[in-house]
Short mmCIF file of C-alpha atoms in Angstrom, two decimals:
data_model
loop_
_atom_site.label_atom_id
_atom_site.label_comp_id
_atom_site.label_asym_id
_atom_site.label_seq_id
_atom_site.Cartn_x
_atom_site.Cartn_y
_atom_site.Cartn_z
CA MET H 1 -5.59 -44.82 29.69
CA GLU H 2 -9.14 -45.12 28.38
CA PHE H 3 -10.42 -43.26 25.31
CA SER H 4 -12.75 -41.08 27.38
CA GLU H 5 -9.80 -39.93 29.49
CA LEU H 6 -7.76 -39.12 26.37
CA LEU H 7 -10.72 -37.16 25.07
CA GLU H 8 -10.92 -35.10 28.22
CA ILE H 9 -7.24 -34.21 27.89
CA ALA H 10 -7.57 -33.46 24.15
CA LYS H 11 -10.50 -31.06 24.59
CA PRO H 12 -8.66 -28.18 26.34
CA VAL H 13 -5.59 -28.65 24.12
CA THR H 14 -7.77 -28.54 20.99
CA HIS H 15 -9.62 -25.51 22.33
CA ILE H 16 -6.42 -23.57 23.00
CA LEU H 17 -5.02 -24.42 19.56
CA LEU H 18 -8.33 -23.47 17.92
CA VAL H 19 -8.41 -20.04 19.58
CA MET H 20 -4.75 -19.48 18.63
CA SER H 21 -5.52 -20.49 15.03
CA LEU H 22 -8.51 -18.16 14.79
CA GLY H 23 -6.42 -15.43 16.39
CA PHE H 24 -3.65 -16.05 13.85
CA TYR H 25 -6.11 -15.68 10.97
CA LEU H 26 -7.64 -12.57 12.52
CA ILE H 27 -4.40 -10.72 13.32
CA THR H 28 -3.01 -11.48 9.84
CA ASN H 29 -6.04 -9.80 8.28
CA LEU H 30 -5.91 -6.93 10.75
CA GLN H 31 -2.28 -6.27 9.85
CA TRP H 32 -3.19 -6.08 6.15
CA TYR H 33 -5.96 -3.56 6.86
CA SER H 34 -4.14 -1.25 9.30
CA TYR H 35 -5.53 -3.04 12.39
CA LYS H 36 -9.05 -1.76 11.75
CA ILE H 37 -11.65 -4.47 12.31
CA GLU H 38 -14.34 -2.58 10.37
CA ARG H 39 -12.15 -2.65 7.26
CA VAL H 40 -11.51 -6.37 7.68
CA LEU H 41 -15.26 -6.96 7.86
CA THR H 42 -16.48 -4.52 5.20
CA LYS H 43 -13.57 -3.84 2.81
CA HIS H 44 -11.95 -7.27 2.50
CA HIS H 45 -11.36 -8.31 -1.11
CA LYS H 46 -11.85 -12.01 -0.36
CA PRO H 47 -14.61 -12.19 2.29
CA HIS H 48 -15.17 -15.91 1.61
CA TRP H 49 -11.93 -16.46 3.53
CA HIS H 50 -13.76 -15.32 6.70
CA PHE H 51 -16.30 -18.08 6.11
CA LEU H 52 -13.71 -20.79 5.43
CA TYR H 53 -11.14 -19.98 8.10
CA PHE H 54 -13.26 -18.48 10.88
CA ALA H 55 -17.02 -19.05 10.61
CA ILE H 56 -16.93 -22.77 9.71
CA PRO H 57 -14.52 -23.93 12.47
CA PHE H 58 -16.26 -21.67 14.99
CA THR H 59 -19.69 -23.14 14.15
CA LEU H 60 -18.56 -26.77 13.97
CA TYR H 61 -16.89 -26.50 17.36
CA TYR H 62 -20.30 -26.07 18.99
CA PHE H 63 -22.35 -28.47 16.84
CA VAL H 64 -20.36 -31.63 16.01
CA GLY H 65 -19.25 -32.63 19.48
CA ASN H 66 -16.27 -34.94 19.79
CA PHE H 67 -15.93 -35.22 16.01
CA PHE H 68 -14.58 -31.67 16.01
CA ILE H 69 -11.17 -32.91 17.16
CA VAL H 70 -10.87 -34.99 13.99
CA PHE H 71 -12.00 -32.06 11.82
CA PHE H 72 -9.63 -29.66 13.54
CA PHE H 73 -6.44 -31.70 13.25
CA PHE H 74 -7.06 -33.33 9.88
CA ALA H 75 -8.96 -30.62 7.98
CA TYR H 76 -8.82 -27.14 9.49
CA LEU H 77 -5.18 -26.95 10.63
CA PRO H 78 -3.81 -28.33 7.31
CA SER H 79 -6.01 -25.94 5.29
CA LEU H 80 -4.94 -22.94 7.41
CA TYR H 81 -1.30 -23.95 6.96
CA ILE H 82 -1.69 -24.17 3.16
CA TRP H 83 -3.50 -20.80 3.15
CA HIS H 84 -0.61 -19.23 5.05
CA ARG H 85 2.05 -20.81 2.83
CA ARG H 86 0.41 -19.40 -0.32
CA LEU H 87 0.29 -15.83 0.99
CA ASP H 88 2.82 -13.46 -0.56
CA LYS H 89 2.31 -11.02 2.31
CA LYS H 90 2.64 -13.10 5.44
CA LEU H 91 2.16 -11.98 9.02
CA ALA H 92 5.03 -9.83 10.28
CA TRP H 93 5.83 -10.68 13.89
CA THR H 94 5.99 -7.14 15.21
CA GLY H 95 5.90 -6.17 18.86
CA ARG H 96 2.18 -5.50 18.49
CA VAL H 97 1.52 -9.01 17.15
CA LYS H 98 3.58 -10.64 19.92
CA ARG H 99 1.66 -8.68 22.56
CA PHE H 100 -1.62 -9.74 20.92
CA PHE H 101 -0.74 -13.43 21.16
CA GLY H 102 0.65 -13.09 24.68
CA LEU H 103 -2.66 -11.64 25.86
CA LEU H 104 -4.69 -14.18 23.86
CA VAL H 105 -2.78 -17.15 25.34
CA PHE H 106 -3.20 -15.79 28.88
CA LEU H 107 -6.94 -15.12 28.55
CA THR H 108 -7.63 -18.45 26.85
CA ILE H 109 -5.80 -20.56 29.44
CA TYR H 110 -7.23 -18.50 32.30
CA GLY H 111 -10.76 -18.99 30.92
CA ASP H 112 -10.22 -22.73 30.48
CA ILE H 113 -9.01 -23.12 34.06
CA LEU H 114 -12.07 -21.27 35.36
CA CYS H 115 -14.30 -23.43 33.20
CA MET H 116 -12.75 -26.69 34.46
CA VAL H 117 -13.17 -25.79 38.13
CA LYS H 118 -16.70 -24.51 37.66
CA GLU H 119 -19.58 -26.94 37.78
CA GLY H 120 -21.92 -26.82 34.81
CA CYS H 121 -19.34 -25.46 32.34
CA GLN H 122 -19.97 -27.57 29.23
CA GLU H 123 -17.83 -25.88 26.58
CA PHE H 124 -14.81 -23.61 26.60
CA GLY H 125 -15.56 -20.19 25.14
CA ILE H 126 -14.07 -19.03 21.85
CA LEU H 127 -15.35 -15.53 21.16
CA LEU H 128 -14.84 -14.16 24.67
CA PRO H 129 -11.02 -14.50 24.81
CA ILE H 130 -10.75 -13.19 21.23
CA ILE H 131 -12.99 -10.17 21.90
CA LEU H 132 -11.25 -9.38 25.19
CA THR H 133 -7.87 -9.67 23.46
CA LEU H 134 -8.97 -7.32 20.67
CA LEU H 135 -10.16 -4.75 23.23
CA GLY H 136 -7.11 -5.16 25.46
CA SER H 137 -4.75 -5.02 22.48
CA HIS H 138 -6.41 -1.88 21.15
CA LEU H 139 -6.14 -0.08 24.49
CA THR H 140 -2.55 -1.23 25.03
CA GLU H 141 -1.42 -0.13 21.58
CA LYS H 142 -3.24 3.19 21.98
CA VAL H 143 -1.34 3.95 25.19
CA ILE H 144 1.97 2.83 23.69
CA PHE H 145 1.38 4.82 20.50
CA LEU H 146 0.48 8.03 22.35
CA SER H 147 3.75 7.72 24.25
CA PHE H 148 5.73 7.14 21.02
CA LYS H 149 3.90 10.01 19.32
CA LYS H 150 4.74 12.38 22.17
CA SER H 151 8.39 11.37 21.89
CA ALA H 152 8.33 12.06 18.14
CA GLU H 153 6.72 15.48 18.68
CA ASN H 154 9.32 16.42 21.28
CA LYS H 155 12.15 15.27 19.02
CA LEU H 156 10.89 17.35 16.09
CA ARG H 157 10.37 20.46 18.23
CA ASN H 158 13.92 20.21 19.60
CA LEU H 159 15.46 20.10 16.11
CA HIS H 160 15.24 23.86 15.64
CA ASN H 161 17.10 23.98 12.31
CA LEU H 162 15.20 21.10 10.72
CA LYS H 163 13.13 21.87 7.63
CA ILE H 164 10.33 19.38 6.94
CA ILE H 165 8.82 18.73 3.49
CA ALA H 166 5.55 16.76 3.52
CA VAL H 167 4.41 15.08 0.30
CA THR H 168 1.03 13.59 -0.60
CA GLY H 169 -1.21 13.01 -3.61
CA SER H 170 -3.24 10.25 -5.19
CA TYR H 171 -0.45 9.42 -7.61
CA GLY H 172 3.30 9.93 -7.59
CA LYS H 173 3.92 10.83 -3.95
CA THR H 174 6.59 8.15 -3.46
CA SER H 175 8.33 9.21 -6.69
CA ILE H 176 8.22 12.90 -5.71
CA LYS H 177 9.67 12.05 -2.30
CA ASN H 178 12.51 10.03 -3.84
CA PHE H 179 13.28 12.64 -6.51
CA LEU H 180 13.41 15.40 -3.89
CA TYR H 181 15.76 13.27 -1.80
CA GLN H 182 18.11 12.60 -4.72
CA ILE H 183 18.30 16.27 -5.74
CA LEU H 184 18.36 17.99 -2.35
CA SER H 185 21.01 15.56 -1.05
CA ARG H 186 23.48 17.25 -3.41
CA LYS H 187 23.49 20.33 -1.18
CA TYR H 188 21.91 19.40 2.16
CA ARG H 189 21.89 16.60 4.74
CA VAL H 190 18.58 14.96 3.87
CA GLN H 191 16.54 12.06 5.21
CA MET H 192 13.24 10.66 3.97
CA THR H 193 10.70 8.15 5.25
CA PRO H 194 11.68 4.72 3.91
CA ARG H 195 10.02 2.78 1.08
CA SER H 196 6.26 3.45 1.01
CA VAL H 197 5.95 4.28 4.73
CA ASN H 198 3.21 6.94 4.82
CA THR H 199 0.93 6.30 7.81
CA LEU H 200 0.99 8.20 11.09
CA GLY H 201 2.30 5.14 12.94
CA GLY H 202 5.04 4.50 10.40
CA ILE H 203 6.13 8.14 10.42
CA VAL H 204 6.23 8.25 14.25
CA LYS H 205 8.39 5.10 14.24
CA ASP H 206 10.77 6.56 11.64
CA ILE H 207 11.17 9.82 13.58
CA ASN H 208 11.88 8.07 16.87
CA GLU H 209 14.22 5.40 15.50
CA ASN H 210 15.92 6.89 12.45
CA LEU H 211 15.82 10.69 12.30
CA MET H 212 19.30 12.04 13.09
CA ASN H 213 19.98 15.32 14.89
CA SER H 214 22.28 16.46 12.07
CA THR H 215 19.52 16.23 9.42
CA GLU H 216 18.75 19.53 7.69
CA ILE H 217 15.78 18.45 5.56
CA TYR H 218 13.33 15.64 6.40
CA ILE H 219 11.04 14.52 3.55
CA VAL H 220 7.87 12.73 4.67
CA GLU H 221 5.31 10.90 2.54
CA ALA H 222 1.72 11.16 3.82
CA GLY H 223 -0.98 8.68 2.81
CA ALA H 224 -4.63 8.25 3.75
CA ARG H 225 -7.50 5.79 3.76
CA GLU H 226 -10.07 8.10 5.34
CA LYS H 227 -10.72 11.74 6.16
CA GLY H 228 -8.50 13.10 8.90
CA ASP H 229 -5.56 10.76 8.29
CA ILE H 230 -3.39 13.44 6.68
CA ARG H 231 -4.57 16.10 9.14
CA GLU H 232 -3.12 13.97 11.97
CA ILE H 233 0.19 13.74 10.11
CA ALA H 234 0.22 17.50 9.51
CA GLU H 235 -0.43 18.17 13.20
CA LEU H 236 2.52 15.94 14.09
CA LEU H 237 4.99 17.33 11.55
CA GLN H 238 4.08 21.04 11.52
CA HIS H 239 6.06 21.14 8.27
CA GLN H 240 7.23 24.26 6.46
CA ILE H 241 6.81 22.94 2.90
CA ALA H 242 3.91 20.92 1.45
CA VAL H 243 3.83 19.18 -1.94
CA VAL H 244 0.51 17.81 -3.20
CA GLY H 245 0.87 15.62 -6.28
CA LYS H 246 -1.79 14.71 -8.80
CA ILE H 247 -5.27 14.02 -7.41
CA GLY H 248 -7.34 11.23 -8.94
CA GLU H 249 -9.61 8.29 -8.18
CA GLN H 250 -7.09 6.11 -6.36
CA HIS H 251 -8.73 4.55 -3.25
CA ILE H 252 -12.14 5.72 -4.49
CA GLU H 253 -13.80 2.82 -2.64
CA TYR H 254 -12.78 4.37 0.68
CA PHE H 255 -13.60 8.00 -0.12
CA LYS H 256 -16.69 7.50 -2.35
CA ASN H 257 -15.93 10.50 -4.61
CA ILE H 258 -12.98 12.51 -5.85
CA SER H 259 -14.02 15.59 -3.89
CA ASN H 260 -13.48 13.70 -0.62
CA ILE H 261 -10.11 12.48 -1.89
CA ALA H 262 -9.02 16.02 -2.75
CA LYS H 263 -10.17 17.48 0.58
CA THR H 264 -8.27 14.78 2.45
CA LYS H 265 -5.06 15.35 0.45
CA LEU H 266 -5.34 19.09 1.03
CA GLU H 267 -5.38 18.51 4.78
CA LEU H 268 -1.60 18.67 4.28
CA LEU H 269 -1.98 22.46 4.19
CA GLU H 270 -3.09 22.53 7.84
CA SER H 271 0.39 22.90 9.29
CA LYS H 272 0.80 25.98 11.49
CA ASN H 273 4.38 26.42 10.23
CA LEU H 274 3.58 26.13 6.53
CA LYS H 275 5.46 28.67 4.39
CA ASN H 276 5.27 27.25 0.85
CA ALA H 277 2.78 24.88 -0.77
CA TYR H 278 3.35 23.34 -4.22
CA LEU H 279 0.13 21.94 -5.64
CA ASN H 280 -0.49 19.92 -8.77
CA ASP H 281 -2.92 21.74 -11.03
CA SER H 282 -5.51 19.01 -10.37
CA ALA H 283 -5.91 20.39 -6.82
CA ASN H 284 -6.95 23.85 -7.99
CA ASP H 285 -10.70 23.11 -8.18
CA TYR H 286 -10.76 21.82 -4.61
CA LEU H 287 -8.69 24.45 -2.82
CA TYR H 288 -10.77 25.59 0.15
CA ILE H 289 -8.43 28.20 1.67
CA VAL H 290 -9.38 31.60 0.22
CA GLU H 291 -6.55 33.75 1.60
CA PRO H 292 -3.85 31.37 2.82
CA PRO H 293 -1.10 32.69 5.13
CA PHE H 294 1.50 30.92 2.97
CA GLN H 295 2.68 30.96 -0.64
CA ILE H 296 0.97 28.65 -3.14
CA GLU H 297 2.54 27.64 -6.44
CA PHE H 298 0.85 25.31 -8.90
CA PHE H 299 2.82 22.86 -11.03
CA GLY H 300 1.93 20.71 -14.00
CA ARG H 301 0.64 23.73 -15.97
CA GLU H 302 3.81 24.84 -17.72
CA ILE H 303 4.94 21.57 -19.35
CA SER H 304 5.40 21.30 -23.11
CA GLN H 305 7.20 19.34 -25.83
CA ILE H 306 7.13 16.02 -23.96
CA TYR H 307 8.87 13.16 -25.71
CA SER H 308 8.87 9.80 -23.90
CA THR H 309 10.25 6.43 -25.08
CA ILE H 310 11.65 3.31 -23.50
CA GLU H 311 15.01 5.14 -23.36
CA GLY H 312 13.83 8.11 -21.28
CA THR H 313 11.84 11.34 -21.23
CA ASP H 314 12.52 14.88 -22.50
CA PHE H 315 10.30 17.89 -21.81
CA SER H 316 10.31 21.67 -21.38
CA LEU H 317 9.22 23.71 -18.36
CA GLN H 318 8.29 27.36 -18.32
CA ILE H 319 10.20 28.84 -15.39
CA GLY H 320 9.55 32.56 -15.10
CA ASN H 321 10.25 34.05 -18.51
CA GLU H 322 12.48 31.17 -19.57
CA LYS H 323 11.62 27.86 -21.23
CA VAL H 324 14.02 25.22 -19.86
CA ARG H 325 14.64 21.81 -21.41
CA PHE H 326 15.05 18.79 -19.12
CA GLN H 327 16.23 15.28 -19.89
CA THR H 328 15.91 12.19 -17.73
CA GLU H 329 16.30 8.44 -18.01
CA LEU H 330 13.03 8.06 -16.12
CA LEU H 331 10.25 6.45 -18.15
CA GLY H 332 6.78 7.91 -18.62
CA SER H 333 5.56 11.33 -19.68
CA PHE H 334 3.62 11.59 -16.38
CA GLN H 335 7.00 11.95 -14.65
CA ALA H 336 7.21 15.45 -16.13
CA GLU H 337 4.48 16.60 -13.72
CA ASN H 338 6.23 15.02 -10.72
CA ILE H 339 9.56 16.54 -11.76
CA ASP H 340 7.93 19.95 -12.31
CA GLY H 341 6.94 20.07 -8.64
CA VAL H 342 10.37 18.86 -7.54
CA VAL H 343 12.14 21.48 -9.69
CA ARG H 344 10.16 24.32 -8.12
CA VAL H 345 10.94 23.14 -4.59
CA ALA H 346 14.66 22.82 -5.43
CA LEU H 347 14.82 26.29 -6.99
CA ASP H 348 13.22 27.84 -3.90
CA LEU H 349 15.75 26.02 -1.70
CA GLY H 350 18.69 27.65 -3.40
CA PHE H 351 19.50 25.47 -6.41
CA SER H 352 20.31 27.07 -9.75
CA ILE H 353 18.59 25.95 -12.96
CA ASP H 354 21.85 24.38 -14.17
CA GLU H 355 22.21 22.42 -10.94
CA VAL H 356 18.65 21.17 -11.20
CA GLN H 357 19.08 20.16 -14.86
CA ARG H 358 22.15 18.08 -14.01
CA ALA H 359 20.37 16.48 -11.06
CA ILE H 360 17.29 15.61 -13.15
CA LEU H 361 19.52 14.00 -15.80
CA ASN H 362 20.95 11.68 -13.15
CA LEU H 363 17.70 10.75 -11.37
CA LYS H 364 17.32 7.05 -10.68
CA PRO H 365 13.91 5.36 -10.96
CA VAL H 366 12.08 4.26 -7.85
CA THR H 367 12.12 0.48 -7.51
CA ASN H 368 9.05 -1.16 -9.11
CA ARG H 369 7.95 2.10 -10.77
CA LEU H 370 8.60 1.80 -14.51
CA GLN H 371 12.00 0.34 -13.77
CA LYS H 372 13.69 -1.12 -16.86
CA ILE H 373 15.46 -4.47 -16.43
CA LYS H 374 17.26 -6.64 -19.00
CA ALA H 375 17.10 -10.40 -18.35
CA GLY H 376 17.64 -13.39 -20.64
CA GLY H 377 17.31 -11.32 -23.79
CA LYS H 378 13.96 -9.97 -22.58
CA THR H 379 13.17 -6.37 -21.60
CA ILE H 380 11.16 -6.11 -18.40
CA LEU H 381 9.33 -2.95 -17.33
CA ASP H 382 8.62 -3.35 -13.62
CA ASP H 383 5.74 -1.01 -12.80
CA GLY H 384 4.42 -3.11 -9.95
CA TYR H 385 3.94 -0.24 -7.47
CA ASN H 386 2.44 2.26 -9.91
CA SER H 387 -1.19 1.30 -9.55
CA ASN H 388 -3.05 4.33 -10.91
CA PHE H 389 -4.98 4.74 -14.13
CA ASP H 390 -2.86 7.48 -15.72
CA GLY H 391 0.39 5.72 -14.87
CA MET H 392 -0.84 2.43 -16.29
CA LEU H 393 -1.92 4.07 -19.57
CA GLU H 394 1.45 5.79 -19.86
CA ALA H 395 3.24 2.46 -19.40
CA PHE H 396 1.04 1.08 -22.19
CA ARG H 397 2.05 3.99 -24.46
CA ILE H 398 5.73 3.23 -23.89
CA VAL H 399 5.17 -0.44 -24.69
CA GLU H 400 3.15 0.45 -27.78
CA LYS H 401 6.05 2.48 -29.21
CA SER H 402 8.55 -0.32 -28.61
CA ARG H 403 9.60 -3.24 -30.75
CA GLY H 404 9.11 -6.92 -29.99
CA ARG H 405 6.23 -9.05 -28.82
CA LYS H 406 4.38 -7.34 -26.01
CA VAL H 407 3.44 -9.20 -22.82
CA LEU H 408 1.40 -7.86 -19.88
CA VAL H 409 1.25 -9.22 -16.32
CA SER H 410 -1.34 -7.40 -14.19
CA PRO H 411 -4.35 -7.74 -11.86
CA GLY H 412 -5.77 -4.56 -13.38
CA LEU H 413 -6.51 -1.55 -11.21
CA VAL H 414 -7.02 -2.18 -7.49
CA GLU H 415 -9.13 0.05 -5.23
CA SER H 416 -10.55 1.73 -8.33
CA SER H 417 -13.74 1.61 -10.39
CA ASP H 418 -15.05 -0.89 -12.96
CA GLU H 419 -15.32 1.96 -15.47
CA LEU H 420 -11.57 2.61 -15.36
CA ASN H 421 -10.78 -1.10 -15.56
CA ILE H 422 -12.99 -1.37 -18.66
CA GLN H 423 -10.94 1.41 -20.27
CA ILE H 424 -7.78 -0.46 -19.29
CA ALA H 425 -9.14 -3.61 -20.95
CA LYS H 426 -9.79 -1.76 -24.21
CA GLU H 427 -6.20 -0.48 -24.27
CA ILE H 428 -4.84 -3.96 -23.51
CA ASP H 429 -6.75 -5.32 -26.50
CA LYS H 430 -5.06 -2.81 -28.80
CA ILE H 431 -1.48 -3.32 -27.67
CA PHE H 432 -0.56 -6.66 -26.16
CA ASN H 433 0.11 -10.04 -27.76
CA PHE H 434 0.03 -12.06 -24.55
CA VAL H 435 -1.84 -11.16 -21.34
CA ILE H 436 -1.61 -12.71 -17.88
CA ILE H 437 -4.31 -11.47 -15.48
CA THR H 438 -3.35 -12.29 -11.88
CA GLY H 439 -5.71 -12.72 -8.95
CA SER H 440 -9.48 -12.89 -8.83
CA LEU H 441 -10.39 -9.26 -8.09
CA ASN H 442 -10.89 -8.19 -11.72
CA ARG H 443 -10.88 -11.65 -13.32
CA ASP H 444 -14.54 -11.71 -14.39
CA LEU H 445 -14.40 -8.16 -15.74
CA PHE H 446 -11.36 -8.90 -17.90
CA LYS H 447 -12.81 -12.20 -19.11
CA ARG H 448 -15.78 -10.22 -20.33
CA GLU H 449 -13.97 -7.16 -21.67
CA LEU H 450 -10.81 -8.61 -23.27
CA LYS H 451 -12.23 -9.36 -26.71
CA ASN H 452 -9.11 -9.45 -28.89
CA THR H 453 -8.92 -13.09 -29.99
CA LYS H 454 -5.40 -12.55 -31.42
CA ALA H 455 -3.93 -12.03 -27.95
CA ASN H 456 -3.29 -15.14 -25.85
CA LYS H 457 -4.84 -14.75 -22.41
CA VAL H 458 -4.10 -16.57 -19.16
CA PHE H 459 -6.06 -16.01 -15.94
CA LEU H 460 -3.79 -16.93 -13.04
CA GLU H 461 -5.19 -17.33 -9.53
CA ASP H 462 -1.96 -18.56 -7.94
CA LYS H 463 0.95 -16.18 -8.53
CA SER H 464 3.41 -18.86 -7.44
CA LYS H 465 2.95 -20.33 -10.93
CA LEU H 466 3.79 -17.05 -12.69
CA GLU H 467 7.47 -17.82 -13.22
CA ALA H 468 6.63 -21.13 -14.90
CA ILE H 469 4.02 -19.46 -17.14
CA LEU H 470 6.48 -16.77 -18.23
CA GLY H 471 9.17 -19.35 -18.87
CA LYS H 472 6.80 -21.34 -21.06
CA TYR H 473 5.19 -18.55 -23.07
CA THR H 474 7.86 -15.82 -23.41
CA LYS H 475 11.11 -15.74 -25.34
CA SER H 476 14.14 -13.57 -26.09
CA GLY H 477 13.16 -10.25 -27.63
CA ASP H 478 9.87 -9.97 -25.73
CA LEU H 479 8.92 -6.82 -23.82
CA ILE H 480 7.21 -7.76 -20.54
CA LEU H 481 5.30 -5.16 -18.53
CA PHE H 482 4.47 -5.88 -14.89
CA ALA H 483 1.69 -3.38 -14.19
CA ASN H 484 0.46 -3.11 -10.59
CA ASP H 485 1.42 -6.08 -8.44
CA ALA H 486 -1.30 -6.62 -5.83
CA PRO H 487 -0.78 -9.02 -2.91
CA ASN H 488 -2.85 -12.16 -3.18
CA PHE H 489 -5.17 -11.26 -0.31
CA ILE H 490 -6.50 -8.73 -2.85
#
C-alpha cells in the first residue's frame, strides 16, 4: 500500500479522534462549570488551557496540511493525556456525558461519510459536529430533566406528612444541614441531601433516587451561582422551614456585590408553604418582605462568652429569659452562630433545652471542615471545604493559640476578592512558620504580600508533589492546617 493511500485512510481516523479529543476537553470543563458554556468561556480560572488544548489543535488542523497527523499523534494526544492524568477532579462518566459522546460520535462519522461521497469536500468539519452536539445535548438533557423534576415534584406532594427544611447561606450551610441531621435524628426519621449536593439537578436526583416514603423530615442544602437558582429550588421543595446562614462575599465574582448575594439567598423565603424562617443576623439589612405570612427569628445575636481552642468550643445562648451554656468538640468560634440557628429549629420541633445540650455536646464535625486528625505525631486540622474569609481567620486563631511549629497549606481564598486575600496574607505572616501556597490562582498576590522572611514559603503548582513536600519539611509536633482545598482547574 502506497503512502498516499495510507494518508487517505489516516485522515478520517485522525479527524474522528481529534473531534473526540476536543469534545473530551470541552465536556470535562462543562462538567466543572455546571454545563454552562458561558461560564467555561468567561469564568474559567485557567483560560490558557482553552488555547493549548482547543484553539491550537483546531487552528493547526486547517493550516499545516498532512503534517497535522504527526502533530496530533506525537504532540497533542500525549499532552492531553498528561493534562488529564494531573487533574484531581477528572471527568465523571455520568449518563449525560455518555449521551454527549454518543451523539458526537454519530454526528462526526455521519458528517465524514457525507464529505467523502460529496465532490469538492476538501476537509472534514470540526466545529459543526461539536456545535450540533452541544445543542442536541442541551435539548435532550432539558427534556430529561423536566421529566425527572416532575417526578420529584409529584413524589414530594404525595408525602403528606413530610416536613422539609431548606438551608442556604454564604457560609456554613453544609455544617448547619449536618448538625440539624445529627440532632433531629434523635427523635425523628430524617434524611438530608448528601455531601455538598446543593443544585437543583442534584436535589431532584436525590429526591427521585433516595428519599424514602417513611421519612419525616427532609433537610435540603440550597446553593447558587446566579440570581434565581435558589428560587427554583424553593419552587420545587415548597418547604415549611427555611434556615439562612451567614451572608458574606463568597462567590462575589458571580454576583458582583453582596446585596445581590443576599437577595439570592433570601429567595429561600419564596416557598408557599413556609411557616418558620430562621435568619442569621447578617440577613437583616437585606430582608425585602415587609409583612411576611410566616414567623421570622434571627440567630447569631444572642451569643456570648465564647471560648474556642483546639479542644473544642464553649459558648452561651440567650434563649427567652434564660442564658444557656453549650459545649461542643467542634472547632471554631464561628460554629456558635451555626449552632444557634440549629438550636432554635430543634426547640421549635419539640426538643427540650436539656436534649439539645446533650446533642450539641455529641456533634461530630463535618468532614474537611476544621476536622482534627492525629498522624505521625503531627496534628492536622483539615479545613479543606471551609473556603470563606471568616472561617479561615477563625482557623488561624485556633492555630495561633496552639503549641508547636505552625504549617499552612492553602491556595488562599477562591471566588473572592484580592482585598480579602491581602488580609489573609497579613494574618499568615503573623502566625505561620512554614507556608505552602498551592495552585496559581493567588500565587502572584501571595508572593507579593507574604513579607515575613522568618517563615519558609513554598509555591506549589502541582499538588501531586504535596505529600513529598510535607514529608520533607514537617516533623513530629507540628500543627498543619489545610485551609481551603481548591481543585487544580482553579
